[in-house]
Short mmCIF file of C-alpha atoms and ligand atoms in Angstrom, two decimals:
data_model
loop_
_atom_site.label_atom_id
_atom_site.label_comp_id
_atom_site.label_asym_id
_atom_site.label_seq_id
_atom_site.Cartn_x
_atom_site.Cartn_y
_atom_site.Cartn_z
CA MET L 203 306.53 -118.25 161.09
CA SER L 204 304.81 -115.78 163.41
CA ALA L 205 306.64 -112.70 164.69
CA LEU L 206 309.16 -112.85 167.54
CA PRO L 207 308.52 -110.65 170.59
CA MET L 208 310.00 -107.17 170.30
CA HIS L 209 311.30 -105.53 173.46
CA PRO L 210 310.46 -101.80 173.80
CA ARG L 211 313.75 -100.93 175.55
CA PHE L 212 315.92 -102.78 173.07
CA VAL L 213 317.30 -100.63 170.23
CA SER L 214 319.60 -101.84 167.47
CA LEU L 215 321.62 -99.84 165.00
CA GLU L 216 322.30 -101.26 161.55
CA GLY L 217 323.91 -100.14 158.32
CA GLY L 218 326.59 -100.78 155.78
CA GLU L 219 330.20 -99.74 155.94
CA GLY L 220 330.91 -96.10 156.69
CA ALA L 221 327.26 -95.37 157.43
CA GLY L 222 328.34 -93.68 160.66
CA LYS L 223 327.06 -96.13 163.27
CA THR L 224 329.82 -95.37 165.74
CA THR L 225 329.13 -91.64 165.52
CA VAL L 226 325.36 -92.03 165.86
CA LEU L 227 325.64 -94.57 168.68
CA ALA L 228 327.28 -92.03 170.98
CA ALA L 229 324.46 -89.54 170.38
CA LEU L 230 321.76 -92.17 170.97
CA ARG L 231 323.44 -93.23 174.19
CA ALA L 232 323.50 -89.60 175.41
CA GLU L 233 319.83 -89.18 174.50
CA LEU L 234 318.79 -92.27 176.48
CA ALA L 235 321.07 -91.45 179.42
CA ALA L 236 319.47 -87.99 179.69
CA SER L 237 316.32 -89.63 181.04
CA GLY L 238 318.38 -90.90 183.98
CA GLY L 239 318.01 -94.65 183.61
CA GLU L 240 320.68 -97.28 182.96
CA VAL L 241 321.84 -97.62 179.36
CA VAL L 242 323.81 -100.68 178.26
CA VAL L 243 325.72 -100.13 175.04
CA THR L 244 326.87 -103.30 173.39
CA ARG L 245 327.75 -104.71 169.98
CA GLU L 246 327.65 -107.73 167.72
CA PRO L 247 329.46 -109.86 167.06
CA GLY L 248 330.64 -109.44 170.65
CA GLY L 249 329.27 -108.01 173.86
CA THR L 250 330.63 -110.68 176.28
CA PRO L 251 334.21 -111.94 176.74
CA LEU L 252 333.47 -115.19 174.87
CA ALA L 253 331.50 -113.46 172.12
CA GLU L 254 334.37 -110.96 171.69
CA LYS L 255 336.72 -113.93 171.16
CA ILE L 256 334.35 -115.25 168.50
CA ARG L 257 334.38 -111.76 166.94
CA SER L 258 338.16 -111.96 166.58
CA LEU L 259 337.87 -115.38 164.95
CA LEU L 260 335.29 -113.99 162.54
CA LEU L 261 337.02 -110.79 161.52
CA LEU L 262 340.74 -111.66 161.48
CA PRO L 263 341.85 -112.36 157.94
CA GLY L 264 343.62 -115.73 157.59
CA ASP L 265 344.78 -118.23 155.00
CA GLU L 266 341.83 -120.56 155.39
CA THR L 267 338.63 -119.80 153.50
CA VAL L 268 335.75 -119.43 155.94
CA ALA L 269 332.63 -121.23 154.71
CA ALA L 270 329.49 -119.08 154.69
CA GLU L 271 327.78 -121.59 156.99
CA THR L 272 330.68 -121.42 159.46
CA GLU L 273 330.45 -117.63 159.44
CA LEU L 274 326.70 -117.72 160.06
CA LEU L 275 326.91 -120.26 162.88
CA LEU L 276 329.72 -118.35 164.59
CA MET L 277 327.63 -115.17 164.40
CA PHE L 278 324.79 -117.04 166.09
CA ALA L 279 327.10 -118.69 168.63
CA ALA L 280 328.28 -115.23 169.65
CA ARG L 281 324.67 -113.96 169.66
CA ALA L 282 323.42 -116.85 171.82
CA GLN L 283 325.97 -115.94 174.45
CA HIS L 284 325.40 -112.21 174.12
CA VAL L 285 321.62 -112.45 174.45
CA ARG L 286 321.79 -114.63 177.53
CA GLU L 287 324.69 -112.93 179.31
CA THR L 288 324.20 -109.28 178.41
CA VAL L 289 320.98 -108.35 176.60
CA LEU L 290 318.30 -110.22 178.55
CA PRO L 291 319.75 -109.55 182.03
CA ALA L 292 319.94 -105.82 181.22
CA LEU L 293 316.37 -105.72 179.90
CA GLU L 294 315.15 -107.67 182.92
CA ARG L 295 316.58 -105.06 185.31
CA GLY L 296 314.88 -102.29 183.33
CA ALA L 297 317.87 -100.89 181.43
CA TRP L 298 317.84 -99.64 177.87
CA VAL L 299 319.96 -101.80 175.59
CA LEU L 300 321.57 -100.08 172.63
CA CYS L 301 323.17 -102.62 170.34
CA ASP L 302 325.55 -101.92 167.45
CA ARG L 303 324.20 -104.55 164.98
CA PHE L 304 321.97 -107.52 165.80
CA THR L 305 320.24 -110.35 163.92
CA ASP L 306 319.30 -108.13 160.95
CA SER L 307 323.02 -108.06 160.12
CA SER L 308 323.01 -111.86 159.76
CA PHE L 309 320.08 -111.65 157.33
CA ALA L 310 321.87 -108.88 155.40
CA TYR L 311 325.47 -110.17 155.38
CA GLN L 312 325.16 -113.96 155.55
CA GLY L 313 321.74 -114.07 153.84
CA GLY L 314 321.92 -111.28 151.24
CA GLY L 315 325.70 -111.04 150.96
CA ARG L 316 326.68 -114.71 151.13
CA GLY L 317 323.45 -116.09 149.67
CA LEU L 318 322.47 -118.33 152.59
CA ASP L 319 318.82 -119.31 152.90
CA ALA L 320 316.77 -116.73 154.83
CA GLY L 321 314.52 -119.50 156.16
CA PHE L 322 317.52 -121.15 157.81
CA ILE L 323 318.54 -117.86 159.42
CA GLU L 324 314.98 -117.32 160.62
CA GLU L 325 315.01 -120.79 162.17
CA LEU L 326 318.23 -119.94 164.03
CA GLU L 327 316.74 -116.64 165.14
CA TRP L 328 313.77 -118.52 166.63
CA ARG L 329 315.77 -121.24 168.31
CA VAL L 330 318.80 -119.27 169.48
CA VAL L 331 317.75 -115.63 169.90
CA GLY L 332 314.01 -115.43 170.59
CA ILE L 333 313.81 -111.65 170.70
CA ARG L 334 313.87 -108.68 168.34
CA PRO L 335 314.56 -105.04 169.14
CA GLY L 336 311.57 -102.76 169.53
CA LEU L 337 313.38 -100.23 167.35
CA THR L 338 315.94 -100.86 164.65
CA MET L 339 317.58 -97.81 163.18
CA LEU L 340 318.98 -98.42 159.72
CA LEU L 341 321.60 -95.92 158.57
CA ASP L 342 321.37 -96.18 154.82
CA ILE L 343 324.08 -95.03 152.46
CA ASP L 344 325.16 -95.68 148.91
CA VAL L 345 327.83 -98.40 148.96
CA ALA L 346 330.53 -96.45 147.10
CA ARG L 347 330.01 -93.40 149.29
CA GLY L 348 330.15 -95.41 152.52
CA ARG L 349 333.32 -97.20 151.45
CA GLU L 350 334.90 -93.92 150.43
CA ARG L 351 334.43 -92.64 153.99
CA ILE L 352 336.38 -95.48 155.54
CA ARG L 353 339.06 -95.70 152.85
CA GLY L 354 342.45 -95.14 154.40
CA ARG L 355 341.10 -95.48 157.96
CA ASP L 356 342.59 -98.94 158.40
CA PRO L 357 345.51 -100.15 156.30
CA ARG L 358 344.49 -103.75 157.11
CA PRO L 359 340.75 -104.15 156.51
CA ASP L 360 339.05 -107.06 158.32
CA ARG L 361 337.96 -110.25 156.56
CA ILE L 362 334.47 -109.00 155.72
CA GLU L 363 335.58 -105.47 154.75
CA ARG L 364 337.69 -107.14 152.02
CA GLU L 365 334.55 -108.14 150.11
CA ARG L 366 333.71 -106.55 146.75
CA ASP L 367 331.13 -103.82 146.15
CA ALA L 368 328.61 -106.34 144.72
CA PHE L 369 328.56 -108.10 148.10
CA PHE L 370 327.83 -104.82 149.90
CA GLU L 371 325.13 -103.93 147.33
CA ARG L 372 323.33 -107.17 148.24
CA VAL L 373 323.77 -106.39 151.94
CA ARG L 374 322.23 -102.94 151.45
CA ALA L 375 319.33 -104.29 149.37
CA THR L 376 318.56 -106.87 152.08
CA PHE L 377 318.56 -104.27 154.84
CA LEU L 378 316.21 -102.05 152.83
CA ALA L 379 313.90 -104.97 152.03
CA ARG L 380 313.71 -105.88 155.71
CA ALA L 381 312.97 -102.27 156.63
CA ALA L 382 310.18 -102.13 154.04
CA ALA L 383 308.72 -105.39 155.34
CA GLU L 384 308.73 -104.24 158.98
CA PRO L 385 307.96 -100.51 159.02
CA GLY L 386 306.78 -100.70 162.63
CA ARG L 387 310.22 -101.74 163.88
CA PHE L 388 312.58 -99.99 161.45
CA ARG L 389 313.38 -96.32 161.01
CA VAL L 390 315.53 -95.64 157.96
CA VAL L 391 317.87 -92.66 158.29
CA ASP L 392 319.55 -91.25 155.17
CA ALA L 393 323.20 -91.43 156.23
CA SER L 394 324.55 -89.59 153.19
CA HIS L 395 323.91 -86.19 154.79
CA PRO L 396 326.46 -84.28 156.93
CA VAL L 397 327.11 -85.93 160.25
CA ASP L 398 325.18 -83.43 162.41
CA GLU L 399 322.07 -83.89 160.25
CA VAL L 400 322.32 -87.68 160.43
CA VAL L 401 322.73 -87.53 164.21
CA ALA L 402 319.76 -85.14 164.55
CA ALA L 403 317.52 -87.41 162.45
CA ALA L 404 318.53 -90.49 164.43
CA VAL L 405 318.01 -88.79 167.80
CA ALA L 406 314.60 -87.48 166.69
CA ALA L 407 313.54 -90.98 165.64
CA LEU L 408 314.68 -92.43 168.96
CA ARG L 409 312.92 -89.70 170.96
CA ALA L 410 309.66 -90.30 169.10
CA PHE L 411 309.96 -94.04 169.74
CA ALA L 412 310.77 -93.62 173.44
CA GLU L 413 307.89 -91.16 173.95
CA ALA L 414 305.43 -93.52 172.31
CA ALA L 415 306.65 -96.55 174.28
N1 LIG B 164 328.47 -108.87 160.71
C1 LIG B 164 327.93 -109.91 159.97
O1 LIG B 164 328.41 -110.20 158.88
N2 LIG B 164 326.88 -110.60 160.47
C2 LIG B 164 326.33 -110.33 161.68
O2 LIG B 164 325.37 -111.00 162.10
C3 LIG B 164 326.91 -109.24 162.43
C4 LIG B 164 327.97 -108.54 161.91
C5 LIG B 164 326.33 -108.90 163.77
C6 LIG B 164 331.77 -105.99 162.06
O3 LIG B 164 330.77 -105.06 162.34
C7 LIG B 164 331.41 -106.80 160.85
O4 LIG B 164 330.55 -107.88 161.23
C8 LIG B 164 330.66 -106.03 159.80
C9 LIG B 164 329.36 -106.79 159.60
C10 LIG B 164 329.64 -108.14 160.17
N3 LIG B 164 331.45 -106.13 158.61
N4 LIG B 164 331.59 -105.33 157.72
N5 LIG B 164 331.93 -104.76 156.83
P1 LIG B 164 331.13 -103.58 162.78
O5 LIG B 164 329.80 -102.90 162.98
O6 LIG B 164 332.06 -103.63 163.93
O7 LIG B 164 331.96 -103.00 161.56
P2 LIG B 164 331.59 -101.95 160.49
O8 LIG B 164 330.20 -101.98 159.95
O9 LIG B 164 332.64 -102.15 159.48
O10 LIG B 164 331.62 -100.59 161.33
P3 LIG B 164 332.44 -99.34 161.02
O11 LIG B 164 333.41 -99.54 159.90
O12 LIG B 164 333.02 -98.84 162.27
O13 LIG B 164 331.38 -98.38 160.39
P4 LIG B 164 330.50 -97.27 161.04
O14 LIG B 164 330.47 -97.43 162.53
O15 LIG B 164 329.20 -97.28 160.37
O16 LIG B 164 331.21 -95.95 160.66
P5 LIG B 164 331.87 -94.81 161.58
O17 LIG B 164 333.15 -95.33 162.19
O18 LIG B 164 330.90 -94.15 162.46
O19 LIG B 164 332.25 -93.80 160.43
C11 LIG B 164 333.15 -94.15 159.41
C12 LIG B 164 333.91 -92.90 158.96
O20 LIG B 164 333.00 -92.02 158.31
C13 LIG B 164 334.54 -92.11 160.11
O21 LIG B 164 335.73 -91.58 159.66
C14 LIG B 164 333.52 -91.00 160.36
O22 LIG B 164 334.11 -89.85 160.88
C15 LIG B 164 332.97 -90.76 158.97
N6 LIG B 164 331.56 -90.33 158.95
C16 LIG B 164 330.57 -90.85 159.70
N7 LIG B 164 329.39 -90.22 159.41
C17 LIG B 164 329.68 -89.30 158.46
C18 LIG B 164 328.89 -88.35 157.74
N8 LIG B 164 327.58 -88.23 157.94
N9 LIG B 164 329.51 -87.59 156.82
C19 LIG B 164 330.84 -87.72 156.59
N10 LIG B 164 331.66 -88.59 157.23
C20 LIG B 164 331.07 -89.38 158.16
#
């Protein structure tokens, strides 16, 4: 399959648990806003009222086992809505779109983590999404260290956070493999450093990207 179009004002942030996405996102938003244009900050799964409802379905722990295929298709159902209702309209009016997770998370979690076929996910990406970010920032951290950071934050972890370390090791390996395969789109930031250093590295990478765009 040939490459999907990448939009130069579309930036996604990816990483495993406790990598510090929330912290970095605020700094990236401030950096983009400093140039004076509109910045739309959004997230996946979610980013529209319907997609946020799908997010709740996906993350709330329940008695029924959720099949990996169900999880994947719900992620893409939310994404289909999000792309059409939020991402594309914002890009069309010239805004920057800063997205907390995007399709790379489906490759990492449902592909790497759950073992679903990457070709199937790619097919969905083509048929349902049709766009990739121009820049994807991957905050990379050792699984144990990332999980240690969020331990105790939430007494009731969500359905995916309940997975074992081996699942998150596969997620991390998939993210890193995707970054190695697409060095033009990805910037990998070592998220094990103190927060101000991680933020500075992420902002520098974004600035370099925006200046070159
Ligand atoms: N998912 C999926 O499976 N498939 C898909 O296609 C998509 C998503 C799109 C929800 O995502 C879940 O959906 C996620 C993947 C799945 N499941 N998991 N696990 P989410 O992004 O909403 O959830 P999350 O990844 O669990 O985000 P998070 O827990 O909020 O992590 P974070 O944003 O990376 O971390 P943070 O809140 O910024 O920081 C965590 C703590 O560490 C906090 O106390 C910070 O103060 C601290 N921290 C942050 N940086 C540092 C540094 N550098 N040093 C020390 N301490 C730090």
